[in-house]
CSV table of C-alpha atoms in Angstrom, one decimal:
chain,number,residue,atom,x,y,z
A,1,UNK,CA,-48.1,-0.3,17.4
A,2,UNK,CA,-44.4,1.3,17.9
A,3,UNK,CA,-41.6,-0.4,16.8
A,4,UNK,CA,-39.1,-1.8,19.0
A,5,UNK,CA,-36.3,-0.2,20.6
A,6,UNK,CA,-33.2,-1.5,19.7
A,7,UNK,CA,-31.1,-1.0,23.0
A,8,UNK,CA,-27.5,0.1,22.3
A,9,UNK,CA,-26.2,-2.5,24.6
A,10,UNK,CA,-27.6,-4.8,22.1
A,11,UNK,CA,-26.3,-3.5,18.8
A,12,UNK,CA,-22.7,-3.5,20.7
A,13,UNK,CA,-23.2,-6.9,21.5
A,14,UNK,CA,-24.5,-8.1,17.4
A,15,UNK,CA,-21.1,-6.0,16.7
A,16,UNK,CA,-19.1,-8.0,19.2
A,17,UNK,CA,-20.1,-11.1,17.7
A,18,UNK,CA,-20.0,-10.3,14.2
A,19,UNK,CA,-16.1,-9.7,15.3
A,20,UNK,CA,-16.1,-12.9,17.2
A,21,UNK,CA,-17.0,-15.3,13.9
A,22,UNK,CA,-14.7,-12.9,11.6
A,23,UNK,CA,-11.7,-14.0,13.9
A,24,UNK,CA,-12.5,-17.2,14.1
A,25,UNK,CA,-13.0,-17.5,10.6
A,26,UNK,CA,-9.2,-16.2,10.1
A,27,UNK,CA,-8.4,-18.4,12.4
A,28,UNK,CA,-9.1,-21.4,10.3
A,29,UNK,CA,-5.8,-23.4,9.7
A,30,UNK,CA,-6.3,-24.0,6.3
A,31,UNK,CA,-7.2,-20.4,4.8
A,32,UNK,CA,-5.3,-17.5,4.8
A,33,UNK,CA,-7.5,-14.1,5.0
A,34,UNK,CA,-5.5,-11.4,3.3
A,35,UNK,CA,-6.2,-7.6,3.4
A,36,UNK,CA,-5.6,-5.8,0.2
A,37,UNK,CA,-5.8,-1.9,0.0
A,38,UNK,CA,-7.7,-0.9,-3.5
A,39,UNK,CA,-7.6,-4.3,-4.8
A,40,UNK,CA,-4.0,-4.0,-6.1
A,41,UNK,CA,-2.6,-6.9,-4.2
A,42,UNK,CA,-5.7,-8.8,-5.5
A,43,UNK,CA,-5.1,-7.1,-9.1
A,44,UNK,CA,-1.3,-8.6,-10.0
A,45,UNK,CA,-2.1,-12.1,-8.5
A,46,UNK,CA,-4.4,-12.9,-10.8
A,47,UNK,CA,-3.2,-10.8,-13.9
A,48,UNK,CA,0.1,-13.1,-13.2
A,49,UNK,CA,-1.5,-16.4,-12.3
A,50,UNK,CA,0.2,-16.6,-9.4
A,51,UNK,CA,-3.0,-17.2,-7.5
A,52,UNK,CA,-3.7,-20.6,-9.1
A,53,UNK,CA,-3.3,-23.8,-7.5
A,54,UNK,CA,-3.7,-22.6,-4.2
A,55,UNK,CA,-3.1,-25.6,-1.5
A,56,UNK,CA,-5.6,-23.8,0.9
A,57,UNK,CA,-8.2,-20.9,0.8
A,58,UNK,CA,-7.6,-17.3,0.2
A,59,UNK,CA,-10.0,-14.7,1.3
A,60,UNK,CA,-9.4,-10.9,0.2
A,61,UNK,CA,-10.9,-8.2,2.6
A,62,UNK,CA,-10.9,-5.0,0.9
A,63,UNK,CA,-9.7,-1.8,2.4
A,64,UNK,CA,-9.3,1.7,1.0
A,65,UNK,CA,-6.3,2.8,3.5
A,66,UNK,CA,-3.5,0.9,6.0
A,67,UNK,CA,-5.4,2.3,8.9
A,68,UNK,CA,-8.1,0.0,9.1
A,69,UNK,CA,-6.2,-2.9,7.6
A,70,UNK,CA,-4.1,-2.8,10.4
A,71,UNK,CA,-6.9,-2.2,12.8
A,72,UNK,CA,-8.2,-5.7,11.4
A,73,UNK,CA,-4.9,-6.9,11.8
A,74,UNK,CA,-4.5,-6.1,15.4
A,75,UNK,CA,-8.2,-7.4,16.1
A,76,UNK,CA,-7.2,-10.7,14.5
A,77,UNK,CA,-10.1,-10.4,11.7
A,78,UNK,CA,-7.3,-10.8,9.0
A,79,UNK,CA,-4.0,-12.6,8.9
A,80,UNK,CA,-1.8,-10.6,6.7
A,81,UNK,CA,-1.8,-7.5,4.2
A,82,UNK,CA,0.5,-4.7,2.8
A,83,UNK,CA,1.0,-1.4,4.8
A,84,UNK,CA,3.7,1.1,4.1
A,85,UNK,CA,6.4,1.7,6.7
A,86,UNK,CA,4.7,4.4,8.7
A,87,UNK,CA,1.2,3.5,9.7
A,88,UNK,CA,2.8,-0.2,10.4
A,89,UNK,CA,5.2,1.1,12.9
A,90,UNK,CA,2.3,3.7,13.9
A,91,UNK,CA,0.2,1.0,14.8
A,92,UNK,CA,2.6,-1.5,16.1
A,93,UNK,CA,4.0,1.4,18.5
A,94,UNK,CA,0.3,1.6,19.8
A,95,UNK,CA,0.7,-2.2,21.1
A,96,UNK,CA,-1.2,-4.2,18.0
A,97,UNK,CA,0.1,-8.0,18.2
A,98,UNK,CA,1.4,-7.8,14.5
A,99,UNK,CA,5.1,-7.9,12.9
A,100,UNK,CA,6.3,-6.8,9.7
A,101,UNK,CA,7.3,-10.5,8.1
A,102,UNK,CA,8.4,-9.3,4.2
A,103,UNK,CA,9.9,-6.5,3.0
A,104,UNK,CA,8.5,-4.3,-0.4
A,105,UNK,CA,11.5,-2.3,-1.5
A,106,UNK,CA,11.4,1.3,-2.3
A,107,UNK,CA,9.1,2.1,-4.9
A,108,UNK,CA,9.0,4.7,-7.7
A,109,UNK,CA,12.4,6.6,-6.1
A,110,UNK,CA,9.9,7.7,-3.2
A,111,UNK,CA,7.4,9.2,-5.7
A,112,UNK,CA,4.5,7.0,-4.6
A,113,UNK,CA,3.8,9.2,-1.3
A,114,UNK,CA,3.4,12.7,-2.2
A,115,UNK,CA,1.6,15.8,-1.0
A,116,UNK,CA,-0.6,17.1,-4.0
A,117,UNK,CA,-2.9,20.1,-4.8
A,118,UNK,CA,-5.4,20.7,-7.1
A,119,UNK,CA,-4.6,22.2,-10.5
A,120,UNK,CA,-5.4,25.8,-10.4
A,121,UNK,CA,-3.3,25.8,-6.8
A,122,UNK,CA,-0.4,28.4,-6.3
A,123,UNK,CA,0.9,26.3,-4.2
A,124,UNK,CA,4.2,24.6,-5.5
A,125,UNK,CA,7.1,24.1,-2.8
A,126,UNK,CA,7.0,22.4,0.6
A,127,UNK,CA,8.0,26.0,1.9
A,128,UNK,CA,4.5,27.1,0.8
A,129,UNK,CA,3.4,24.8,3.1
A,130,UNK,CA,3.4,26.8,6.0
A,131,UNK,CA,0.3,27.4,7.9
A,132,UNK,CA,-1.7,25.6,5.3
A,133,UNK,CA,-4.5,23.3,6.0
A,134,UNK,CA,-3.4,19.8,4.9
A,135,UNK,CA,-5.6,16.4,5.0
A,136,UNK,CA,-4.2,13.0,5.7
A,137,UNK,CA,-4.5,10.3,7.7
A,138,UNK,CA,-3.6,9.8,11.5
A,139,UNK,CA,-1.0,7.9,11.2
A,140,UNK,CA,-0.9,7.2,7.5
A,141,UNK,CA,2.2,7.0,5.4
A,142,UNK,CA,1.1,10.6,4.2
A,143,UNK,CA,0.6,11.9,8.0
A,144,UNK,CA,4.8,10.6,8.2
A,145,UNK,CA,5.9,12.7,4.9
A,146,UNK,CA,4.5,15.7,7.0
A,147,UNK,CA,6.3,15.2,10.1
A,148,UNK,CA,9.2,14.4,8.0
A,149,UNK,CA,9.2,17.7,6.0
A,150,UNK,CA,8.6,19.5,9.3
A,151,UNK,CA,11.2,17.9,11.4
A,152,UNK,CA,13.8,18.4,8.5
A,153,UNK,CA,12.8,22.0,8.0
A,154,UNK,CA,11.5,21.7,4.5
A,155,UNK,CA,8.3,23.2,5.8
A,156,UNK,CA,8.9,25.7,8.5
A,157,UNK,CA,6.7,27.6,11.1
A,158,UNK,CA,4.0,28.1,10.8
A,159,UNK,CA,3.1,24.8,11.3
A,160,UNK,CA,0.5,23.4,8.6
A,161,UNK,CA,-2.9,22.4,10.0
A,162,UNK,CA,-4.0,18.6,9.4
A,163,UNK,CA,-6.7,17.7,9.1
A,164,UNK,CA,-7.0,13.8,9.4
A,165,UNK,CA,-9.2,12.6,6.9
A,166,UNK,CA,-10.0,8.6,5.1
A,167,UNK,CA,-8.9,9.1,1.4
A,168,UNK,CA,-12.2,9.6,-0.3
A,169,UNK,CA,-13.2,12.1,2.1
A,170,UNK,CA,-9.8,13.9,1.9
A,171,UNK,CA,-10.0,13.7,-2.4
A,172,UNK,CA,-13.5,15.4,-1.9
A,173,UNK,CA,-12.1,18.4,0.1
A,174,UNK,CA,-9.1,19.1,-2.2
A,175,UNK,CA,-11.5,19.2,-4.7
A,176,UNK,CA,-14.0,21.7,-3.2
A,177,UNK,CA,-10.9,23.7,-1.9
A,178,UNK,CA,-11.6,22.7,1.8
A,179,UNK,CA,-8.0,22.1,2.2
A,180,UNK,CA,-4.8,23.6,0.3
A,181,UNK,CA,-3.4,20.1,-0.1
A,182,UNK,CA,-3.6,16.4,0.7
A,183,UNK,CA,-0.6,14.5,1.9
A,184,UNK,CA,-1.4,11.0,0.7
A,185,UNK,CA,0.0,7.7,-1.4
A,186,UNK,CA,-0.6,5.6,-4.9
A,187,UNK,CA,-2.9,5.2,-6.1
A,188,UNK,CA,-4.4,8.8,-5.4
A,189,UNK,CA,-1.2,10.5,-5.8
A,190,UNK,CA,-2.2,8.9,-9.5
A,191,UNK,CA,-5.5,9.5,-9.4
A,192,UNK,CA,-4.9,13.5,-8.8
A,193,UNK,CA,-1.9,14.0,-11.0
A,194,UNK,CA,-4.0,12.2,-13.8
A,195,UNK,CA,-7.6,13.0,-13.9
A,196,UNK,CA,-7.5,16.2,-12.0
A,197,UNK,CA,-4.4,17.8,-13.3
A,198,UNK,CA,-3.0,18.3,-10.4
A,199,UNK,CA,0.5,19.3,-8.6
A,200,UNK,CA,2.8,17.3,-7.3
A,201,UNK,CA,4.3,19.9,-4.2
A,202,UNK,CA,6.8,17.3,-2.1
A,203,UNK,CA,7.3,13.5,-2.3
A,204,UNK,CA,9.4,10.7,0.2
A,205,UNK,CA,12.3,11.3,-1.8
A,206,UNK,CA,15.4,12.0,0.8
A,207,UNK,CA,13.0,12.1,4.1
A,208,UNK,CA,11.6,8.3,4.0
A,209,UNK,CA,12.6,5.3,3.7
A,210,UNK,CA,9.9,4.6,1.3
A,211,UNK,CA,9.1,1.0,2.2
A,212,UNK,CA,6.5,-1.1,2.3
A,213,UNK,CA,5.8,-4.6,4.4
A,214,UNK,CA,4.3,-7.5,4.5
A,215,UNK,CA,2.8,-7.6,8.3
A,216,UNK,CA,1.5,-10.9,9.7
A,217,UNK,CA,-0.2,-10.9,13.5
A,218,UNK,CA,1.4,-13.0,15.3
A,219,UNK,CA,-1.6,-15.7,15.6
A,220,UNK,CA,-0.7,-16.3,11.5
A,221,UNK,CA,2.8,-16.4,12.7
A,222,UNK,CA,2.8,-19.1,15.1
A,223,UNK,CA,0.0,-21.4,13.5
A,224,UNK,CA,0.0,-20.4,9.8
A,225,UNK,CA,3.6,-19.9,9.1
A,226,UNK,CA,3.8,-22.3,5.9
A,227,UNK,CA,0.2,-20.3,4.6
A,228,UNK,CA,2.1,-17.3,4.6
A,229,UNK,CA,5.7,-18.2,3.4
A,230,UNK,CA,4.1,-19.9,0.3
A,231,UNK,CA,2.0,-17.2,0.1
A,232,UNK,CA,4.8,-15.1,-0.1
A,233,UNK,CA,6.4,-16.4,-2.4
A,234,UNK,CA,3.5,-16.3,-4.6
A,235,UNK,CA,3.3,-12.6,-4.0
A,236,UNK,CA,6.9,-12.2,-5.3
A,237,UNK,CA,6.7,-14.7,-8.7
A,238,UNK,CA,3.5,-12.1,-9.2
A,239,UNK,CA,5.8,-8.7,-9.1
A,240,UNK,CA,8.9,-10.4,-10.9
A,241,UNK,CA,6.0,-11.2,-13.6
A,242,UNK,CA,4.3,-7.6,-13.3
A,243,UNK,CA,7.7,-5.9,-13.7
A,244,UNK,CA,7.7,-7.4,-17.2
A,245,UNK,CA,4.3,-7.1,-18.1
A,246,UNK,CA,3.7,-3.8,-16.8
A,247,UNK,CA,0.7,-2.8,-19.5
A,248,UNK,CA,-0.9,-6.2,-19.1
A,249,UNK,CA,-1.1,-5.8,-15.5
A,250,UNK,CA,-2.4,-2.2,-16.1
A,251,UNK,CA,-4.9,-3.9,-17.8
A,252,UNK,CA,-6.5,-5.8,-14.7
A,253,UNK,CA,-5.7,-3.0,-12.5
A,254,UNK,CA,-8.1,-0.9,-14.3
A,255,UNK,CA,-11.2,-3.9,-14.1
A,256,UNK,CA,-9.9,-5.0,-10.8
A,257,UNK,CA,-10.1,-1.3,-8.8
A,258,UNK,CA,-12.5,0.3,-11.4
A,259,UNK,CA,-9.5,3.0,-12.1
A,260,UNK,CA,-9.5,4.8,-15.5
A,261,UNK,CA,-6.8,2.9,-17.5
A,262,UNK,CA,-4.5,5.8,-17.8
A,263,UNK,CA,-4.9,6.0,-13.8
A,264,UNK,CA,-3.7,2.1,-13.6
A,265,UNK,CA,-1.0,2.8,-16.4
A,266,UNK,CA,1.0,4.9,-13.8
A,267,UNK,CA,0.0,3.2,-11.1
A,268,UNK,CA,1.3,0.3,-11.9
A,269,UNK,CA,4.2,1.9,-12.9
A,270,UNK,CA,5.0,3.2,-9.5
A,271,UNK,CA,3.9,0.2,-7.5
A,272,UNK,CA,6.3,-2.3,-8.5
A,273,UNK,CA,9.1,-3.9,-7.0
A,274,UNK,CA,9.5,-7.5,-6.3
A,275,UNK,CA,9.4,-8.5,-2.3
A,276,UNK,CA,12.2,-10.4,0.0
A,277,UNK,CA,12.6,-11.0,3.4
A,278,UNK,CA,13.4,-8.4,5.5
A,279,UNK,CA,17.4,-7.7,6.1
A,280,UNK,CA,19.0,-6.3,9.4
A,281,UNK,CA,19.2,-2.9,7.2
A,282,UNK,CA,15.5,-2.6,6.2
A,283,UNK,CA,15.7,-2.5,10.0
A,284,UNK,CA,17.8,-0.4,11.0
A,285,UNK,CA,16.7,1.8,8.5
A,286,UNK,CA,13.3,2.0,9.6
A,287,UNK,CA,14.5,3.5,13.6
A,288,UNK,CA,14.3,7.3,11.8
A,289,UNK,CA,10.7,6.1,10.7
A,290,UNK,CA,9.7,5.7,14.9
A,291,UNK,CA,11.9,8.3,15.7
A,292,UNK,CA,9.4,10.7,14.0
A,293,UNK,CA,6.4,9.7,15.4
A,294,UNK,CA,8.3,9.3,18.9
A,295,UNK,CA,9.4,12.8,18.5
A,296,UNK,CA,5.8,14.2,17.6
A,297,UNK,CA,4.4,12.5,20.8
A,298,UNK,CA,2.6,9.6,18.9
A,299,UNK,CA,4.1,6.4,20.0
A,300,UNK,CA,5.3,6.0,23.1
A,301,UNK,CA,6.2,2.2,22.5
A,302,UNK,CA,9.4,2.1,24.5
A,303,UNK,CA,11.1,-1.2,22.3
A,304,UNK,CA,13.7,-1.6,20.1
A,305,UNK,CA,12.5,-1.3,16.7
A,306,UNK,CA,13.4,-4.7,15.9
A,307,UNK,CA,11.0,-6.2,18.0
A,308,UNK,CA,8.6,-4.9,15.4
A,309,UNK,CA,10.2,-6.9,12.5
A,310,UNK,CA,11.0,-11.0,11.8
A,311,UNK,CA,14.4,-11.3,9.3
A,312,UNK,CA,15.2,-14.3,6.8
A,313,UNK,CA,11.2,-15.3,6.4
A,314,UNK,CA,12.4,-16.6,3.4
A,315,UNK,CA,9.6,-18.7,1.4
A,316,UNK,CA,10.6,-22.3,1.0
């Protein structure tokens, strides 16, 4: 007898609803779901204890890029997470009903988003660049550093080719020499300058603003305001105590992500700094940040940048 056909209007509609309970399971007042990227957010709360306690539920969701945090974000299947400046202003500029609620200084002096090449590569200036194939991600923090260095003229015409690629995809064809270099963040820019020897060819330094946020939808905003400021908070006692017990947290890094401990060693290194509301500054700042993607015809959100952003969420 031949098996059923399973009608694609069907499978859309099992995928529809598998959405429909994930919302409405974030939507629960008394837990907070919280996307992590790698496990790292995941990693320094519990290596500091800062998880412990909790007055309500925490449930991590696990992604391995901003992109589709924030597209669980904007589809109301998670209530918070960490996303670096560009692909949160990216996907807010594309209409997503999220805000960016606490602010992660600038870590490792702009060194944690960097485009890298493999060892043996005779690539070694962003003026080498030019008319390369590079791989990213649309709209990623790495896809920013690249419109960045070829805005400012640090990589000049030709233009580089990118190629938007997910991270383990975009690690897999710098290693088979499918693309000259990847344009991407910690912890691969880690991962490739430790385990694969490889090159380090331009970094944020000078052309970002480096920083990262906090971003809320604005469902957890309005009805779980007091999850997320205590949760906050949390998040910030975890980095004061990771900034002074940098090998310990290392440590669960390594068993957290499955990263080679010399990986999470400078990692971790990079990654800290210890979160705060955002200022009017961190703001204003962050207009050259939509500027670029304005001016490479990605956004065409027409707001002022500071709708994006809600100052003084101080945790009680």
């Amino acid at each position: 007898m031949p098996r059923p056909f399973f009608h694609a209007a069907n499978f859309f509609l099992a995928i529809a609803a598998a959405l429909t309970v994930t919302a409405t399971a974030a939507c629960a007042e008394d837990e907070l779901v919280v996307a992590d990227q790698r496990g790292l957010q995941k990693a320094v709360l519990q290596a500091s204890k800062a998880d412990q306690n909790l007055p309500y539920r925490v449930r991590w969701v696990e992604f391995d890029a901003a992109a589709p945090l924030l597209q669980a974000l904007g589809a109301g299947a998670v209530d918070t997470g960490v996303a670096g400046d560009g692909p949160f202003l990216f996907a807010w500029g594309a209409g997503q009903p999220i805000k960016a609620a606490y602010w992660l200084p600038p870590r490792g002096a702009g060194h944690t988003t960097a485009v890298v090449t493999g060892e043996h590569s005779s690539i070694r200036t962003a003026a080498d660049l030019s008319g390369k194939t590079i791989a990213t991600g649309r709209g990623s923090i790495g896809h920013l550093l690249l419109l960045r260095l070829i805005q400012t003229g640090a990589i000049q015409a030709p233009a580089p080719r990118i190629v938007f690629l997910p991270p383990a995809q975009a690690k897999a064809a710098l290693d088979s020499g499918a693309v000259d270099a990847w344009s991407t963040w910690e912890p691969y820019v880690s991962l490739n300058l430790v385990q694969n020897h490889g090159h380090v060819v331009a970094d944020g330094q000078t052309v970002l603003p480096n920083n990262g946020f906090l971003v809320a939808t604005d469902s957890a905003l309005k009805n779980k305001r007091a999850l997320l400021a205590d949760f906050y908070r949390r998040v910030s006692d975890a980095s004061r105590w990771a900034e002074n017990h940098q090998s310990e947290y290392a440590a669960i890094l390594s068993r957290q992500t499955g990263m080679p401990q010399d990986v999470s060693v400078a990692v971790a290194k990079e990654l800290i700094s210890t979160p705060g509301p955002v200022n009017p500054s961190v703001v204003q700042a962050e207009q050259a940040t939509l500027d670029a993607y304005r001016a490479a015809n990605l956004v065409d959100h027409g707001g002022s940048v500071a709708a994006a952003f809600i100052t003084g969420f101080a945790a009680p």
